[in-house]
XYZ file of C-alpha atoms in Angstrom:
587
model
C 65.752 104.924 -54.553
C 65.634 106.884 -57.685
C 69.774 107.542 -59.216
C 70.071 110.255 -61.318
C 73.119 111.217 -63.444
C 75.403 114.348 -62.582
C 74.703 117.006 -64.940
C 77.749 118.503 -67.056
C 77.759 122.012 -68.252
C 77.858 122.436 -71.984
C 80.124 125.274 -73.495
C 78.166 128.315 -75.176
C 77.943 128.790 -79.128
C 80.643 130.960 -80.245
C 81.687 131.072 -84.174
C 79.318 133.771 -85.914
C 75.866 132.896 -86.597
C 73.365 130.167 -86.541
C 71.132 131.012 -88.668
C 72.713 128.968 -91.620
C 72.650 125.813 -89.769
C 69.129 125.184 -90.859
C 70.362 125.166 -94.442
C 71.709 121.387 -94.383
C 72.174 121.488 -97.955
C 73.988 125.079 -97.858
C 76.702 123.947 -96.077
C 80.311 124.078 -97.392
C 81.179 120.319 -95.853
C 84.653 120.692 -97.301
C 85.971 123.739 -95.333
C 84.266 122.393 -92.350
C 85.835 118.842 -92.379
C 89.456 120.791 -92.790
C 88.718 123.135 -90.081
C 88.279 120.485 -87.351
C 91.001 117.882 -89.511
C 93.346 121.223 -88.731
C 92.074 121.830 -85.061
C 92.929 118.111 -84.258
C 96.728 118.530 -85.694
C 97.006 121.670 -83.587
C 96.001 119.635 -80.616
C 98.109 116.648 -81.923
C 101.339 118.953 -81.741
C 100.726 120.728 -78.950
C 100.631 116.967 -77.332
C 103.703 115.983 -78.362
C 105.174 119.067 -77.048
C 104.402 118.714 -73.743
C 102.511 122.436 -73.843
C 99.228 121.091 -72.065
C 98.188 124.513 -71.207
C 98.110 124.925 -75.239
C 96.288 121.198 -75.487
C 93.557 122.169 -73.105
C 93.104 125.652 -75.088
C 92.720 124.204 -78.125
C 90.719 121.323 -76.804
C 88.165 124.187 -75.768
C 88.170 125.927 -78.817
C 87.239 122.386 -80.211
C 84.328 122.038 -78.074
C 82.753 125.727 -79.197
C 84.125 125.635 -82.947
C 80.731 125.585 -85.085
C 82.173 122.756 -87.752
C 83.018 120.713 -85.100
C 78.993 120.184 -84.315
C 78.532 120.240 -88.229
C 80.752 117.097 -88.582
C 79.382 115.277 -85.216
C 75.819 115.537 -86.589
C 76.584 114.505 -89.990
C 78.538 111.819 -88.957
C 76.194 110.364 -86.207
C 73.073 110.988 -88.829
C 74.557 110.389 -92.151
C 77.590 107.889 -91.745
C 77.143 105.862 -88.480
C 75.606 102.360 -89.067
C 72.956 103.564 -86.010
C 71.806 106.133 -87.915
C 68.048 104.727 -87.966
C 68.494 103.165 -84.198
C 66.819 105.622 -81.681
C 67.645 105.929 -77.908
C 65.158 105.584 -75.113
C 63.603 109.290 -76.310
C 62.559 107.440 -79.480
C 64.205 110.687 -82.198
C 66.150 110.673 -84.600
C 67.434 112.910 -87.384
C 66.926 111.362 -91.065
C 66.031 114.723 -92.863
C 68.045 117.619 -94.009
C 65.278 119.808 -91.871
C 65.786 117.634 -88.602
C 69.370 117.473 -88.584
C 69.732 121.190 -89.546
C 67.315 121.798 -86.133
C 69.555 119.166 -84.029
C 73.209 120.806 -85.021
C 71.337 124.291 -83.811
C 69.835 123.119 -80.785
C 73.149 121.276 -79.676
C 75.515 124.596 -80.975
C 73.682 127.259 -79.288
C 72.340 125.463 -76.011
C 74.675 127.025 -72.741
C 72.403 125.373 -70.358
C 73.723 122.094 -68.167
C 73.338 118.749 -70.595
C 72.494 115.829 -68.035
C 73.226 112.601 -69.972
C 70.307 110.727 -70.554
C 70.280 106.734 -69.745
C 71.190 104.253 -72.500
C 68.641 101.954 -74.248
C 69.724 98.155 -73.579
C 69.707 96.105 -76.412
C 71.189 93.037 -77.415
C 72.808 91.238 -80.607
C 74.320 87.898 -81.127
C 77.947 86.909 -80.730
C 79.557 84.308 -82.553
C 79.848 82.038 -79.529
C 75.728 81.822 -79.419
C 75.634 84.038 -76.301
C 74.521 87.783 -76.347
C 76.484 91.142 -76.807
C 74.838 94.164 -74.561
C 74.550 96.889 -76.401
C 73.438 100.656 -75.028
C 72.005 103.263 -77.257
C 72.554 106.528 -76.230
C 69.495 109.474 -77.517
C 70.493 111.457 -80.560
C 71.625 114.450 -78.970
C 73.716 112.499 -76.259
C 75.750 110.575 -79.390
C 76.525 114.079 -81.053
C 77.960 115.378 -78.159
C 80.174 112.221 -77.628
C 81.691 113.037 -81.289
C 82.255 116.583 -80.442
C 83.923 115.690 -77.596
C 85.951 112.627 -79.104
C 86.871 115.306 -82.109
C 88.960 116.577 -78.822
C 89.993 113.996 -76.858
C 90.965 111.607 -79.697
C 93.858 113.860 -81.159
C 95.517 114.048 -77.276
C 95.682 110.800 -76.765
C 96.642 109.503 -80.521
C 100.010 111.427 -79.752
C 100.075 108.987 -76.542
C 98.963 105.211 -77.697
C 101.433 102.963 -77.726
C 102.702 101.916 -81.466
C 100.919 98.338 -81.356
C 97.756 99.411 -80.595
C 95.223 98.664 -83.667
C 91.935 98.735 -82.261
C 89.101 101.568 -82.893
C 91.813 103.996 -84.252
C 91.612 106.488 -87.672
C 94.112 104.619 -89.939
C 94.591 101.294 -88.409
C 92.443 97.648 -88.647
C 92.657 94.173 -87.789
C 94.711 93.493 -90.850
C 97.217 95.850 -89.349
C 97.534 94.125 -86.197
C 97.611 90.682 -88.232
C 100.454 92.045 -89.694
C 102.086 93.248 -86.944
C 102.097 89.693 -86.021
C 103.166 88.209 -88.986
C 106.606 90.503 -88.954
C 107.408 90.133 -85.663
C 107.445 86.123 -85.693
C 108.311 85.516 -89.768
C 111.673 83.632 -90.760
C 113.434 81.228 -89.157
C 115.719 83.470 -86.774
C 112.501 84.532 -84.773
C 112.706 83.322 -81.558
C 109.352 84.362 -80.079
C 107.637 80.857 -80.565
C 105.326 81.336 -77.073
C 102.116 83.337 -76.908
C 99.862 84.479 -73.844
C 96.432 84.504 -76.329
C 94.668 86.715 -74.228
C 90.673 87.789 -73.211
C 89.483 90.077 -71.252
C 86.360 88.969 -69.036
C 83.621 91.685 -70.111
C 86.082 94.765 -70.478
C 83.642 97.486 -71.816
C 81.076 96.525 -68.777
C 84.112 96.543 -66.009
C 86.199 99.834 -66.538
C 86.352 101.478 -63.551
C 84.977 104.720 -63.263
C 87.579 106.418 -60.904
C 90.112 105.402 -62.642
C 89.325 106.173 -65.942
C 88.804 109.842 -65.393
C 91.817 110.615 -63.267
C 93.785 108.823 -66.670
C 91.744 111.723 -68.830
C 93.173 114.354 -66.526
C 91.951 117.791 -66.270
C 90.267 117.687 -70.102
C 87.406 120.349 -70.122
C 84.574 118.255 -71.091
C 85.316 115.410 -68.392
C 81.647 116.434 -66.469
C 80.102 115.203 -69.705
C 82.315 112.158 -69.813
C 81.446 111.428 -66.233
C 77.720 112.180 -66.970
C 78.239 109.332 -69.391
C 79.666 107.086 -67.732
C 77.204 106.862 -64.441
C 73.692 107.746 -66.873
C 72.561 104.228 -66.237
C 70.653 102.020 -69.021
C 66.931 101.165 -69.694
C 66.407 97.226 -69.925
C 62.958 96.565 -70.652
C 61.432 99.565 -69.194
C 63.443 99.423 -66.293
C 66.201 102.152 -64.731
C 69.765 99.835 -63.685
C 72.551 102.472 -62.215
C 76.188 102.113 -63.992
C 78.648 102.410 -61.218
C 81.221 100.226 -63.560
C 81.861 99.997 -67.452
C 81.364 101.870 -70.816
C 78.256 100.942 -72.897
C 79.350 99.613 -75.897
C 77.462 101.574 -78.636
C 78.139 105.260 -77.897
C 80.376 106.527 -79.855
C 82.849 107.999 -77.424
C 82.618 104.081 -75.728
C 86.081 102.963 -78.112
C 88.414 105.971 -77.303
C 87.879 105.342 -73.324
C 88.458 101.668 -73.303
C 91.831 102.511 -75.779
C 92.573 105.089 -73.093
C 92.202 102.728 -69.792
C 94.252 100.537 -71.248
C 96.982 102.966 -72.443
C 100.022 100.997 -70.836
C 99.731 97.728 -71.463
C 102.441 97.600 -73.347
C 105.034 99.008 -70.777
C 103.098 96.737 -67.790
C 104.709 93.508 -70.267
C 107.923 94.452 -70.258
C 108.012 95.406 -74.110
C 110.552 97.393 -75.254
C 111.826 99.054 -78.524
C 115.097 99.330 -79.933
C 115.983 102.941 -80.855
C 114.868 103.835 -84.598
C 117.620 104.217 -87.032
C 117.028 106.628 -90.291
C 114.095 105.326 -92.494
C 113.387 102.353 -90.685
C 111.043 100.635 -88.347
C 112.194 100.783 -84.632
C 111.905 96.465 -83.847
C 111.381 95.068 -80.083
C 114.662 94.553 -78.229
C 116.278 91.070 -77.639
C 114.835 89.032 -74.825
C 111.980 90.794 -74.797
C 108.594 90.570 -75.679
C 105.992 91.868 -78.143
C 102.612 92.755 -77.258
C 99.808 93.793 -80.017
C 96.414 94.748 -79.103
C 93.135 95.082 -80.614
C 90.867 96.964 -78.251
C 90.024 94.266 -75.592
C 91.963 91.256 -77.490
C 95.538 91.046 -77.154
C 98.175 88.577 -77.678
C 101.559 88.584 -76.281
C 104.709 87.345 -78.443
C 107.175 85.688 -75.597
C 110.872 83.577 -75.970
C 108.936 80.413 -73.729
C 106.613 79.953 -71.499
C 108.353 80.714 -68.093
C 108.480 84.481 -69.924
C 104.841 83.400 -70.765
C 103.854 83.058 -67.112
C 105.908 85.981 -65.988
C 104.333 88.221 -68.217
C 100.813 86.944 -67.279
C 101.131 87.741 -63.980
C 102.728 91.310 -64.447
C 99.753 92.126 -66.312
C 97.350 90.753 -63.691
C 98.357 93.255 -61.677
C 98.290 96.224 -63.428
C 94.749 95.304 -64.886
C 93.161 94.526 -61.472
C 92.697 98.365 -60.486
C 91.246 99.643 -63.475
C 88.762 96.711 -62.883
C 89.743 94.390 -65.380
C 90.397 90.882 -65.665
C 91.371 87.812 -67.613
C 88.717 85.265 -69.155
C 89.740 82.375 -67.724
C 88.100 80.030 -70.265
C 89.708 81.872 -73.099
C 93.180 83.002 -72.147
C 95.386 80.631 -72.974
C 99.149 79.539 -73.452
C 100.045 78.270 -76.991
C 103.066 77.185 -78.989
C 103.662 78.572 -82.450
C 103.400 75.084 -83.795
C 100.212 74.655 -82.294
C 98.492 77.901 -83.382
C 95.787 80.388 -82.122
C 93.025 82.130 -83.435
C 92.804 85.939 -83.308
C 90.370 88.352 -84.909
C 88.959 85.656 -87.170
C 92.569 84.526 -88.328
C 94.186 81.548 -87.374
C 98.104 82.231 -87.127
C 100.349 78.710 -87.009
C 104.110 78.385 -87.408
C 104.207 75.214 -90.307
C 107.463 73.587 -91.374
C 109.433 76.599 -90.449
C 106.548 78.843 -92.206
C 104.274 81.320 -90.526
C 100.848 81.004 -92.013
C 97.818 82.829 -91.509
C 94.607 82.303 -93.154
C 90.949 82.402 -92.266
C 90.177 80.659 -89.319
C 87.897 77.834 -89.072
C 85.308 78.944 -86.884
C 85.181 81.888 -89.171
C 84.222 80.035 -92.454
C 81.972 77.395 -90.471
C 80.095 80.774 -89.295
C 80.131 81.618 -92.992
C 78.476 78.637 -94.239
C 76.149 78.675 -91.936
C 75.405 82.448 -93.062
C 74.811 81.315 -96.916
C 73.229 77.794 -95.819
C 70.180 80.168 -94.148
C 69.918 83.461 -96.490
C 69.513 80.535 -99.431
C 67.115 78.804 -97.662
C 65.187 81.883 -97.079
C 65.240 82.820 -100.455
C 63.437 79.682 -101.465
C 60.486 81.008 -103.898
C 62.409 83.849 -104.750
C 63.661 85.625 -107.802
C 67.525 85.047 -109.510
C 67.504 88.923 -108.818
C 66.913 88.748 -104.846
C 69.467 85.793 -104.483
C 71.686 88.272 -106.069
C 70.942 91.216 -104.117
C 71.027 89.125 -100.810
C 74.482 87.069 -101.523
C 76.475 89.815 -103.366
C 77.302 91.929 -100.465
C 78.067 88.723 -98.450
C 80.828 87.240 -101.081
C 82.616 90.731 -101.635
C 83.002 91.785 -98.127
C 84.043 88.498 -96.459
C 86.612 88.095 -99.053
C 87.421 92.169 -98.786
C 88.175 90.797 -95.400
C 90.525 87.760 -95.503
C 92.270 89.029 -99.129
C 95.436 90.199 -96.899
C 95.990 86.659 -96.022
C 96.665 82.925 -97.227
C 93.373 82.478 -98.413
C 93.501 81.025 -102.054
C 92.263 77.483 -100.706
C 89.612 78.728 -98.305
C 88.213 81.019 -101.436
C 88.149 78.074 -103.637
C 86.670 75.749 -100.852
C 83.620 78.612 -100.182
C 83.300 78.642 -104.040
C 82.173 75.024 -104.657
C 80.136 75.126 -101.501
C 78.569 78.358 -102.944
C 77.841 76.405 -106.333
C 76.333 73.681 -104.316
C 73.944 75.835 -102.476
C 72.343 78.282 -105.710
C 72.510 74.785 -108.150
C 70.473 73.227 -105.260
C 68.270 76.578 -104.990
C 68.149 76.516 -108.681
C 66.552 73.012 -109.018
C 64.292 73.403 -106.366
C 62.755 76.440 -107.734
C 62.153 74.146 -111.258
C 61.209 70.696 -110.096
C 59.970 69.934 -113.101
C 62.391 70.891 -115.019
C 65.371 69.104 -116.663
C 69.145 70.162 -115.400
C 70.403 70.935 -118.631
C 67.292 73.696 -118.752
C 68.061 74.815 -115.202
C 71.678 74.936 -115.725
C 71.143 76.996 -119.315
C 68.755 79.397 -117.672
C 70.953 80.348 -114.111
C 74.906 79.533 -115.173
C 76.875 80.438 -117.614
C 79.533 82.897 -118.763
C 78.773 86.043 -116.830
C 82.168 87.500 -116.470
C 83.361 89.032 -119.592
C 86.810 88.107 -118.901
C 86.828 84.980 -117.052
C 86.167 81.800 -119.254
C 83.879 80.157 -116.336
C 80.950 78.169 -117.149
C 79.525 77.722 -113.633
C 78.706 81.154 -112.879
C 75.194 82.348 -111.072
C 73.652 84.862 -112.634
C 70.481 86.283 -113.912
C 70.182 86.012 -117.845
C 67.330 89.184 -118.014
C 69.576 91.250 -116.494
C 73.576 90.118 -117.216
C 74.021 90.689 -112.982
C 75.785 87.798 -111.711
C 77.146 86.780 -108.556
C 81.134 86.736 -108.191
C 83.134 83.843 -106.508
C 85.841 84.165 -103.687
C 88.183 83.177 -105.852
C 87.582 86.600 -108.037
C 89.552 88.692 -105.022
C 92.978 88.518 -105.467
C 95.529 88.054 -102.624
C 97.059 91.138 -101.672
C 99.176 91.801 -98.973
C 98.361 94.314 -96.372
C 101.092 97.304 -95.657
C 101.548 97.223 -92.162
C 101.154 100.862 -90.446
C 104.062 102.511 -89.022
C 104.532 102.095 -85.644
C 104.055 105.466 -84.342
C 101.843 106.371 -87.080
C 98.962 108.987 -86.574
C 96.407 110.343 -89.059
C 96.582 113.554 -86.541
C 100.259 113.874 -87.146
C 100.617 117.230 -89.743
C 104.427 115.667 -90.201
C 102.694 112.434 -92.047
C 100.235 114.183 -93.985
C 101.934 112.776 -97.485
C 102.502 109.320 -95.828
C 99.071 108.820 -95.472
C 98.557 110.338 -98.533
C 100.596 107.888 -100.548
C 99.474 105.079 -97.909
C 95.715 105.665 -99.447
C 96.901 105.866 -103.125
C 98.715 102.250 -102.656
C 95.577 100.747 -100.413
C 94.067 98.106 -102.106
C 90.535 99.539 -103.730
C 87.190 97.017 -102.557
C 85.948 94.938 -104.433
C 82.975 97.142 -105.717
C 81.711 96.662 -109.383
C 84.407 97.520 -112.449
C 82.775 100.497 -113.283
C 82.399 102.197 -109.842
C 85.389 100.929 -108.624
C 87.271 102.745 -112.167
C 85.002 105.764 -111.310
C 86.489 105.821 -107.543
C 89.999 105.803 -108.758
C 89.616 108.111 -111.198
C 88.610 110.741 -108.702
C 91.144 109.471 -106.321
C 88.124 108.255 -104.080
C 86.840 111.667 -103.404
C 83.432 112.109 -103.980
C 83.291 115.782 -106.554
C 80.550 117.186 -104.985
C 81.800 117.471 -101.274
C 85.411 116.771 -102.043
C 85.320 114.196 -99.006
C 86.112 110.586 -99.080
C 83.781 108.642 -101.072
C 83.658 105.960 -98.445
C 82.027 107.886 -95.532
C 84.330 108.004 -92.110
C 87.283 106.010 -94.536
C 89.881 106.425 -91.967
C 88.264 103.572 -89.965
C 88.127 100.341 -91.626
C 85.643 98.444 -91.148
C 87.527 95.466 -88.618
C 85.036 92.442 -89.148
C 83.697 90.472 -91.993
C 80.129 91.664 -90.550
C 81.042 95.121 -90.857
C 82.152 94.711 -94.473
C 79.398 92.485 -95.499
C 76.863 95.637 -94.292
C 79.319 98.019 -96.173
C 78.725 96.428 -99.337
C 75.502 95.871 -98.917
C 74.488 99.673 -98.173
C 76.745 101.041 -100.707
C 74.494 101.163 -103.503
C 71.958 103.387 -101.333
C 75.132 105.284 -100.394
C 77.105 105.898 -103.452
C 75.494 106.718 -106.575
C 76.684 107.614 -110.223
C 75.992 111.222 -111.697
C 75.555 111.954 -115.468
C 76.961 114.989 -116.715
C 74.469 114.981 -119.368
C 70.783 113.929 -118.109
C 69.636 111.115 -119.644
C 66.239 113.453 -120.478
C 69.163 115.459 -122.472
C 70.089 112.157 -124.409
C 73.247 111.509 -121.855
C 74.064 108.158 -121.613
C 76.027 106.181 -119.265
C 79.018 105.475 -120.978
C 82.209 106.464 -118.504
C 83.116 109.779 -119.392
C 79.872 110.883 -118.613
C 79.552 109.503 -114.796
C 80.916 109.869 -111.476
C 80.347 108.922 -108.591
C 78.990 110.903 -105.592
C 77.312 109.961 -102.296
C 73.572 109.631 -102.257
C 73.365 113.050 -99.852
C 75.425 115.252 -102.638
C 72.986 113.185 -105.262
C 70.182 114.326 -103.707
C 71.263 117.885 -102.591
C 72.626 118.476 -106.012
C 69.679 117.874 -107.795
C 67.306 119.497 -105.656
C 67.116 123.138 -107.127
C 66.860 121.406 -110.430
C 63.680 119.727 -110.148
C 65.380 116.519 -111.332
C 64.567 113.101 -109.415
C 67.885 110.727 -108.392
C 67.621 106.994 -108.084
């Protein structure tokens, strides 16, 4: 028997005319990011006042307002990683032309939207086994922004304060941290943990449930029409009576919002906040921070352990969830755990937390291959391939104990390019092969043994390079929606800790206070979500040269050169759509 989605009605174009949308590269990005950034505080307010009638208003408005669809395309076209992936209908929107003709089709359609199936595919997990992934169709992932532009802000006034996971403004390092304070010095007493997993959480959310937690929220047809679209796995039509494919963009925000509570089902509580300080967890009771799906739970000992367990049993089994037997586990302190790549241990007293060790076996196993595949190659495509891979795993673990895991990775890292070196010259001597590919690179470091290709001066830097620097944890309450915090996360950004890009785009970004001139929006597209896995930073780095680019005031055909004061750095898109009524090419 054939299943077909319910069809959800989509609200009519409002907001003056359309005409203009076709003109991708005529549109004024700034005013239209503030217009929905001010929307989302309105909605944000209204939340915390309790005037629903005023959230559901505004929530609508959201859903018609014309830079809300401006954003959504951009940011499923432009920003998202998934840009180039297309859903079972094969489009997608890579041209100024095409994604002006998308946000017009999508704005001015009133007729019903039925959600179109997801595309099954898969990628690897670190445990060798499969992650399913479902691909929504272009136009099915820009309506899921437009409608998480007005969901999100409702329910950020709502989420409980340690909940890290998939929200603007917080990461795993935040949640690390969380951890860290809560168990530091030698008066903590919360030496138990329930380290727990959740048995296939994004494929068991249940349906019913879900949508009676989202309420009476305009676009909840659409959300519905989601949720029951089915997938496409290898030409074949499977129904989706349970579960939220990961991969849509929406997919995060519901899986937050079903399990909105946890918190309260553990028995945590909070001690009332006193005048410029952090409310901390009552006595006796315990702590609970969460990263989407992966939790751990801070107890006093293990019957407390137990107790909470089961509480939380129950309040998971009707929303369909349930523990992963195999991985949830009961630890001591002194024995450790590993969570979001970290391993956390209480050590003579200490709490220490530094990369864990499946993490950097992964990692070697990373370079060990991309070398080997490189075998033939240049000095110039080891660089391009292993750059990325240094800067964002140690972008990743810089917030944490990591001298001696940096310095480990760097001698295995010698190993592997002095190795790649002499098999690329057997007959050569290693005094020529260590002449021609090491040496003094870094202008200010007095190292010998650096990788790098003489022709050009590019080199490749070592773990060691990143400094340690101590993430600020995020308030507890803490929302980028909240108009009351706008200079808190103002001065949060200014004290952030920059990437590790190159010295002279990294001096460009903070001299523009990591605004890109052009567009006056962050030069690090969608910055208020981190990326929250060594992965995700490794593929930052690596597309950031195709993303960012430096400017000249003065053309180099006008004899501009590329000292400092005459660059800045822009995104690719504002590179591109600068130059093009000039007639001059950008690289």
């Amino acid at each position: 028997m054939k299943v077909t989605a319910p069809a959800a009605t989509l609200v009519p174009a409002v907001n003056g005319p359309e005409d203009d949308l076709l003109d991708w590269h005529g549109i004024d990005w700034a005013t239209c990011e503030e217009n929905v950034r001010r929307l989302r505080q309105r909605i944000f307010k209204a939340t915390q006042e309790g005037d629903l009638k005023k959230v559901r208003n505004l929530q609508k408005l959201m859903l018609r307002s014309r830079s809300n669809t401006l954003v959504s395309v951009k940011r499923v076209t432009q920003q998202s990683s998934g840009r180039k992936t297309a859903g079972i209908d094969g489009e997608r929107a890579l041209t100024p032309k095409a994604r002006g003709k998308l946000a017009a089709e999508v704005h001015r359609s009133s007729q019903p939207w039925k959600a179109r199936p997801v595309k099954r595919v898969f990628i690897p997990k670190s445990n060798g086994k499969q992650r399913p992934l479902g691909i929504p169709v272009i136009r099915d992932r820009v309506l899921q922004a437009r409608v998480k532009n007005a969901l999100e802000p409702e329910w950020e006034a709502r989420f409980e304060p340690k909940s890290y996971g998939f929200r603007p403004g917080r990461s795993c390092q935040d949640a690390i941290m969380a951890i860290f304070s809560t168990v530091k010095g030698k008066s903590s007493k919360r030496h138990w943990v329930l380290d727990a997993d959740l048995s296939a959480a994004f494929d068991r959310i249940d349906h019913l449930h879900l949508i009676s937690a989202i309420g009476q929220f305009p676009a909840r047809g659409l959300i519905r029409g989601w949720l029951k679209a089915g997938v496409i796995d290898r030409g074949r039509f499977a129904p989706t009576e349970e579960g939220t494919p990961q991969g849509g963009v929406i997919s995060p925000l519901l899986m937050n919002v079903a399990l909105h509570g946890l918190e309260q089902a553990a028995g945590c509580h909070y001690k009332v906040a006193q005048a410029g300080r952090e409310p901390g967890a009552a006595p006796g009771t315990p702590v609970l921070v969460r990263y989407a799906d992966d939790f751990v739970v801070l107890c006093h000992d293990e019957a407390q352990v137990h107790e909470v367990r089961a509480r939380l049993e129950d309040w998971l089994e009707p929303r369909g969830l349930r523990f992963n037997e195999e991985k949830t586990k009961v630890v001591h302190l002194e024995e450790g755990f590993d969570f979001l790549g970290f391993t956390v241990r209480r050590t003579g007293g200490k709490m220490i937390i530094r990369p864990s060790t499946e993490a950097c076996k992964r990692l070697r196993a990373r370079l060990r291959t991309e070398v080997k595949a490189l075998n033939g190659a240049n000095a110039e495509a080891v660089l391009r391939r292993l750059i990325p891979i240094v800067r964002g795993w140690a972008a990743y673990y810089r917030g944490v104990a990591s001298t001696t895991t940096f310095a480990s990775l760097d001698r295995y890292m010698w190993r592997l390019t002095w190795n790649w070196a002499r098999r690329s010259h057997p007959k050569k001597s290693r005094y020529w092969v260590a002449d021609r590919y090491f040496g003094r690179f870094h202008p200010s470091r007095r190292d010998r043994w650096v990788f790098g290709n003489r022709n050009s001066g590019a080199f490749l830097p070592k773990f060691a390079w990143t400094g340690i620097v101590r993430h600020q944890l995020v308030k507890g309450g803490a929302s980028m929606d909240d108009p009351a915090l706008t200079e808190y996360w103002t001065n949060r950004r200014r004290r952030k800790a920059p990437p590790p890009m190159d010295k002279t785009s990294l001096l460009l970004a903070v001299r523009q206070q990591g605004l890109c001139p052009l567009c006056k929006q962050a030069l690090i597209a969608g910055a208020e979500y981190e990326p929250d896995s060594p992965r995700e930073w490794i593929n930052w780095f690596a597309a950031s040269k195709k993303m960012l680019h430096k400017h000249h005031f003065t053309y180099r055909r006008n004899g501009g050169g590329d000292e400092r004061n005459n660059l800045r750095l822009v995104h690719s898109e504002c590179h591109r759509q600068h130059h093009a009524g000039d007639g001059e090419q950008t690289t």
